[in-house]
JSON list of C-alpha atoms in Angstrom, two decimals:
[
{"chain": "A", "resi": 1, "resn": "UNK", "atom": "CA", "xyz": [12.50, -165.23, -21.35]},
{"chain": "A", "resi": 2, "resn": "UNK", "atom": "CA", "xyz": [11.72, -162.09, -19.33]},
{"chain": "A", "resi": 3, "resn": "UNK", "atom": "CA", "xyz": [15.51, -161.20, -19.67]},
{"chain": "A", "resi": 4, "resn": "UNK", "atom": "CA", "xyz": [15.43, -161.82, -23.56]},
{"chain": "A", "resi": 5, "resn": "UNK", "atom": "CA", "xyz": [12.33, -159.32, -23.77]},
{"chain": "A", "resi": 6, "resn": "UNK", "atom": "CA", "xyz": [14.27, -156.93, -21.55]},
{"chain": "A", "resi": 7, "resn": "UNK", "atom": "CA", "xyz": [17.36, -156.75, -23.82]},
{"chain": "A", "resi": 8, "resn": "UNK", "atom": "CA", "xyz": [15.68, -155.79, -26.78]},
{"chain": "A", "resi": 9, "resn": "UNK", "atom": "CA", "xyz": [14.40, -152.68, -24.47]},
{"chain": "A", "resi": 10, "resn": "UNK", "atom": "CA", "xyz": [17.74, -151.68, -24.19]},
{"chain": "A", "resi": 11, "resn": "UNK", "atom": "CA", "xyz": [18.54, -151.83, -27.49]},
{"chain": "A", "resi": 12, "resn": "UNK", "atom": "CA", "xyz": [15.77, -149.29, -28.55]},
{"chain": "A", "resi": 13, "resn": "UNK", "atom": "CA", "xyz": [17.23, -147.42, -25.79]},
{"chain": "A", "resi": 14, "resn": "UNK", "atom": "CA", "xyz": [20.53, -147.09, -27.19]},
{"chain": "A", "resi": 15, "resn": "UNK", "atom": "CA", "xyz": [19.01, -146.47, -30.65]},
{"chain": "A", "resi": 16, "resn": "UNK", "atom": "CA", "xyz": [17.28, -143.57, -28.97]},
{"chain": "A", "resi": 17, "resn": "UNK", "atom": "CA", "xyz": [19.97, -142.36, -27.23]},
{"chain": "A", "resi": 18, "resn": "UNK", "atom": "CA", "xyz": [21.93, -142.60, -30.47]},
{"chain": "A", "resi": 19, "resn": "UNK", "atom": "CA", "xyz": [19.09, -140.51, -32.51]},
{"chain": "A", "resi": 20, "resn": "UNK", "atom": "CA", "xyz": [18.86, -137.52, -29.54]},
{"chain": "A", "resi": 21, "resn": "UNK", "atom": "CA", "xyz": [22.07, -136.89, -29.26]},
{"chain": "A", "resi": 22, "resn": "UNK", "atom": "CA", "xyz": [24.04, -137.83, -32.62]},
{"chain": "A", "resi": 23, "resn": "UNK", "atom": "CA", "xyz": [23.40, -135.35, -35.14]},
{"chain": "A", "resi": 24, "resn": "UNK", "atom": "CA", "xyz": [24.94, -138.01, -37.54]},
{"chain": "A", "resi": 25, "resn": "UNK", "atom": "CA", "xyz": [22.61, -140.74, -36.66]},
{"chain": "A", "resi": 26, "resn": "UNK", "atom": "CA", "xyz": [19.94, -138.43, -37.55]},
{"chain": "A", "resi": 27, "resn": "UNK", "atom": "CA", "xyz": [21.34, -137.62, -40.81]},
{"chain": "A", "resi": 28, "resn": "UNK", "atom": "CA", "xyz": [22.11, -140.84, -41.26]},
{"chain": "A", "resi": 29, "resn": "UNK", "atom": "CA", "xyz": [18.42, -142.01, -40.65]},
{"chain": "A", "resi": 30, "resn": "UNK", "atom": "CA", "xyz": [17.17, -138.76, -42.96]},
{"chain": "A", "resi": 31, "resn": "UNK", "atom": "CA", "xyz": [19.51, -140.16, -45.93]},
{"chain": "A", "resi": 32, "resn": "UNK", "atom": "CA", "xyz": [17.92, -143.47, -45.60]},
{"chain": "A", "resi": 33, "resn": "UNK", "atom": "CA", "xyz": [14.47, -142.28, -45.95]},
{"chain": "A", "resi": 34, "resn": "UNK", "atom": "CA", "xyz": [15.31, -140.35, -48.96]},
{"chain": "A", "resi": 35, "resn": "UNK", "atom": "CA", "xyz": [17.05, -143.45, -50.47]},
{"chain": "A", "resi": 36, "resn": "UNK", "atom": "CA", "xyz": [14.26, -145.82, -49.11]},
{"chain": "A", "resi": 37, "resn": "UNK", "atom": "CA", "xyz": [11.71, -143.41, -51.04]},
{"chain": "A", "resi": 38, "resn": "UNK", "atom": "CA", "xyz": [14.32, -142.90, -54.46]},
{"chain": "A", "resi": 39, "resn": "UNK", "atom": "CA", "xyz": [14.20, -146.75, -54.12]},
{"chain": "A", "resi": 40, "resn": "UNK", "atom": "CA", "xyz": [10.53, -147.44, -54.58]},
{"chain": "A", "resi": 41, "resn": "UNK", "atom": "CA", "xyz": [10.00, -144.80, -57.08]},
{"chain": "A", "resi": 42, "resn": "UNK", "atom": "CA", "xyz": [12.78, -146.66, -59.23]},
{"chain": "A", "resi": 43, "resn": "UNK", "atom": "CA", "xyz": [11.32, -150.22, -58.43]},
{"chain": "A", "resi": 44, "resn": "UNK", "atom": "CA", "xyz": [14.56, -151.76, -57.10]},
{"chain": "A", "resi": 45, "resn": "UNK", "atom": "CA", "xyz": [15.54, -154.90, -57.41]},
{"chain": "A", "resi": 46, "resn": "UNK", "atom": "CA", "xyz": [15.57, -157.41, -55.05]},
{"chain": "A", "resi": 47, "resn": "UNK", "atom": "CA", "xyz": [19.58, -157.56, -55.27]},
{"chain": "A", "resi": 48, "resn": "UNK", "atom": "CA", "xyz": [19.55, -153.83, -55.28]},
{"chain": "A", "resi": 49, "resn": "UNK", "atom": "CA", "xyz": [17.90, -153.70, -52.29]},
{"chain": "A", "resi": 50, "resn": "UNK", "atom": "CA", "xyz": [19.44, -155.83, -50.76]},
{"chain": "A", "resi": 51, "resn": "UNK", "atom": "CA", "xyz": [22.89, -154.12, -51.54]},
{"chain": "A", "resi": 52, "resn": "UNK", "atom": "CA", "xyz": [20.90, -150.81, -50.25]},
{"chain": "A", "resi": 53, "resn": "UNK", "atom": "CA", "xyz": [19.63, -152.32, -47.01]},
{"chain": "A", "resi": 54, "resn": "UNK", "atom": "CA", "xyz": [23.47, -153.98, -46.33]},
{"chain": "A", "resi": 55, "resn": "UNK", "atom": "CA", "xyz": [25.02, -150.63, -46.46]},
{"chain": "A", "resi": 56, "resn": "UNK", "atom": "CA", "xyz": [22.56, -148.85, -44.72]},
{"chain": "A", "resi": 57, "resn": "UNK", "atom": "CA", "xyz": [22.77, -151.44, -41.77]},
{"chain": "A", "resi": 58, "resn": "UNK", "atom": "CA", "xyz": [26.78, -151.04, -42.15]},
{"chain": "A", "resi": 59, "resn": "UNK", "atom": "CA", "xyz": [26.85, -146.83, -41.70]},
{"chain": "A", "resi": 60, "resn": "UNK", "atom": "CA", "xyz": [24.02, -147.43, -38.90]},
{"chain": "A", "resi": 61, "resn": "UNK", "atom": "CA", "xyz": [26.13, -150.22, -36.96]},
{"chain": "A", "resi": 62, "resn": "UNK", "atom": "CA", "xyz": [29.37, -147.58, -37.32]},
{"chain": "A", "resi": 63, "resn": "UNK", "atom": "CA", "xyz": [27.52, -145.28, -36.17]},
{"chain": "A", "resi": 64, "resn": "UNK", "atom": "CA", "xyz": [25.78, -146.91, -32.96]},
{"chain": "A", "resi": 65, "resn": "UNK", "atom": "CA", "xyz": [29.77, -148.51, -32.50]},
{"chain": "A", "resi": 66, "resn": "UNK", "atom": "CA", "xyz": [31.31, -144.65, -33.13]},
{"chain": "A", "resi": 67, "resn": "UNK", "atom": "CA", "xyz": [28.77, -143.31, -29.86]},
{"chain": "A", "resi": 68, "resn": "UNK", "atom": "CA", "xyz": [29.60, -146.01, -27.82]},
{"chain": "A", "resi": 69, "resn": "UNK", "atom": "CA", "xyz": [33.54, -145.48, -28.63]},
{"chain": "A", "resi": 70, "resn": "UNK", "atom": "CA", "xyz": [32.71, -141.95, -27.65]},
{"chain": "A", "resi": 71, "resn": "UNK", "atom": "CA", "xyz": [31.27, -142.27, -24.47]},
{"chain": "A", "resi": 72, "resn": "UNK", "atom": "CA", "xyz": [33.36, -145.23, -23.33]},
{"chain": "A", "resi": 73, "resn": "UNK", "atom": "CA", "xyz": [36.49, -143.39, -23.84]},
{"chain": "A", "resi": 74, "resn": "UNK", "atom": "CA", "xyz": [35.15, -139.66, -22.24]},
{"chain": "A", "resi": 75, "resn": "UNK", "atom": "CA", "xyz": [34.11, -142.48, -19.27]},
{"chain": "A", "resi": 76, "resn": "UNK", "atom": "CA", "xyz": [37.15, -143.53, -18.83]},
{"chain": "A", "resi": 77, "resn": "UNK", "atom": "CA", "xyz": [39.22, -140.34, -19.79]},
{"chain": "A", "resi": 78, "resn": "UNK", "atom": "CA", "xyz": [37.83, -137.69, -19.16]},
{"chain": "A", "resi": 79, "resn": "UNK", "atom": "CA", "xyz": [40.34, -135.22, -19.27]},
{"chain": "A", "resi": 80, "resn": "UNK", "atom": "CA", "xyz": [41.74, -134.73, -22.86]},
{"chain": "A", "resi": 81, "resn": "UNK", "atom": "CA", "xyz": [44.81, -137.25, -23.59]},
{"chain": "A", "resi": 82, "resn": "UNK", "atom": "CA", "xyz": [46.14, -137.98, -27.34]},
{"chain": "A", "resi": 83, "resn": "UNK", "atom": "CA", "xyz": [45.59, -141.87, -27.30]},
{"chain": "A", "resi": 84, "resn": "UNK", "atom": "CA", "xyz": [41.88, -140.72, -26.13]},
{"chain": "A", "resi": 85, "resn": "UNK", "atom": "CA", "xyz": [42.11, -138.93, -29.26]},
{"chain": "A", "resi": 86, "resn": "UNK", "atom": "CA", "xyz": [43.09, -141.25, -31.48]},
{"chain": "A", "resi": 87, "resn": "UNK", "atom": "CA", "xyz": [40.84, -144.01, -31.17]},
{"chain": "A", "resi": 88, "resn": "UNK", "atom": "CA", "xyz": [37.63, -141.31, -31.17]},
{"chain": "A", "resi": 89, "resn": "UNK", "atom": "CA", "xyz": [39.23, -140.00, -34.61]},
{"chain": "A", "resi": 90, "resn": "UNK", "atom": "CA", "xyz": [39.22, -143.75, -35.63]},
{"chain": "A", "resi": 91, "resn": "UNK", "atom": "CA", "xyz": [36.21, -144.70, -34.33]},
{"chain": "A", "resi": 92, "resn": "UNK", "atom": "CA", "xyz": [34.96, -141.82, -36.80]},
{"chain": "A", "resi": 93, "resn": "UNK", "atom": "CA", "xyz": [36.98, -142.37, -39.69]},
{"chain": "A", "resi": 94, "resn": "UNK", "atom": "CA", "xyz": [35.27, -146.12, -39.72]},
{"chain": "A", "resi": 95, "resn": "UNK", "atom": "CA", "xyz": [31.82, -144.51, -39.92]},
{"chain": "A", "resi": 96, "resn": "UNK", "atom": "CA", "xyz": [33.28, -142.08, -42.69]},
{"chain": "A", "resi": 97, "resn": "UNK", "atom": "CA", "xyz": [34.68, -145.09, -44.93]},
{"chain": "A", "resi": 98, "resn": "UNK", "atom": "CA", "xyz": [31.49, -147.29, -44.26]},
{"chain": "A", "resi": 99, "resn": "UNK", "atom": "CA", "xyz": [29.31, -143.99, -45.09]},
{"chain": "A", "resi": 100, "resn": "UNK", "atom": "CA", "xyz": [31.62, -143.31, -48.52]},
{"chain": "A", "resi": 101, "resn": "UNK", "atom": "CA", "xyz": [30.94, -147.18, -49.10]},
{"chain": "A", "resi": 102, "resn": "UNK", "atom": "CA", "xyz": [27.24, -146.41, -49.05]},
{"chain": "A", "resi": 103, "resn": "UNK", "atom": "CA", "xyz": [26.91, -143.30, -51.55]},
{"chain": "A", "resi": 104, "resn": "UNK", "atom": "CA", "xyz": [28.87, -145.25, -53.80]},
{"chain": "A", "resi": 105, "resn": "UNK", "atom": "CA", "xyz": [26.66, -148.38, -53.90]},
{"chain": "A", "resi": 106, "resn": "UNK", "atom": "CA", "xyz": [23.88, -145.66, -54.04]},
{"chain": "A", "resi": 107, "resn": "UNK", "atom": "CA", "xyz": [25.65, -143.94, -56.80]},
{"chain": "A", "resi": 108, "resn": "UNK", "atom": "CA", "xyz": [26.38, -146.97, -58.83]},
{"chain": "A", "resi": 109, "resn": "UNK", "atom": "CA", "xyz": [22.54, -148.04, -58.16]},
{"chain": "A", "resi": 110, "resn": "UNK", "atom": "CA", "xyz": [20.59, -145.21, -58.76]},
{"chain": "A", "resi": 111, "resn": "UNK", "atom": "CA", "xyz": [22.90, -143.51, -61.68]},
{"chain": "A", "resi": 112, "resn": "UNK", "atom": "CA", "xyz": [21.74, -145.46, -64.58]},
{"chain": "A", "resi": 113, "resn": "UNK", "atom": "CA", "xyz": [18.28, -145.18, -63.08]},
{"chain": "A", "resi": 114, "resn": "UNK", "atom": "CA", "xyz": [18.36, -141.59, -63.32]},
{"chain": "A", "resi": 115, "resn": "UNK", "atom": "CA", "xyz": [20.06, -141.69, -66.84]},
{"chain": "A", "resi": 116, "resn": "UNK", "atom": "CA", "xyz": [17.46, -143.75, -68.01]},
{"chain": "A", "resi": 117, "resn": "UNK", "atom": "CA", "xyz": [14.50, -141.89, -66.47]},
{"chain": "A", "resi": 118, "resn": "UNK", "atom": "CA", "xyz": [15.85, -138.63, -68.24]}
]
């Protein structure tokens, strides 16, 4: 059990490794605050929350995944090297499409929201 308690230590650790030195992960964190507040102002519905808390989980996990890739591969290689390269670049661009994914479940969410509020 003591090991079980232990690895969720860890994991905050890497979550607050992530948050010091990602700028990302902190904008990431900011954009779900402001969509977690937009949210309750709107009264969401359950299903739209839950679509909301999916894709924020999503750009959070590709994020986390995208510093790992990152420090695995300047572990490994640290001098530059183009394969080095390209799986950093990917590792981003999967953080990029999941983060596009999210603004347009927000935008399809919160649009006719807006619309109706005005």
């Amino acid at each position: 059990m003591t090991k079980f308690i232990k690895s969720f230590g860890y994991a905050f650790s890497g979550i607050a490794h992530a948050f010091k030195s990602q700028l990302n992960f902190r904008f990431h964190i900011a954009a779900l605050i402001v969509v977690g507040i937009a949210g309750w102002y709107f009264q969401l519905s359950t299903g739209e929350w839950l679509w909301i808390v999916a894709a924020a989980g999503i750009v959070l996990l590709s994020e986390l995944f995208n510093t790992a890739i990152e420090v695995l591969v300047d572990l490994v290689s640290p001098d530059i090297h183009p394969k080095a390269k390209i799986i950093k670049d990917t590792a981003a661009a999967a953080v990029l499409i999941a983060a596009i994914t999210a603004i347009l479940i927000g935008l399809i969410i919160f649009i006719p929201k807006i619309a109706h509020a005005a």
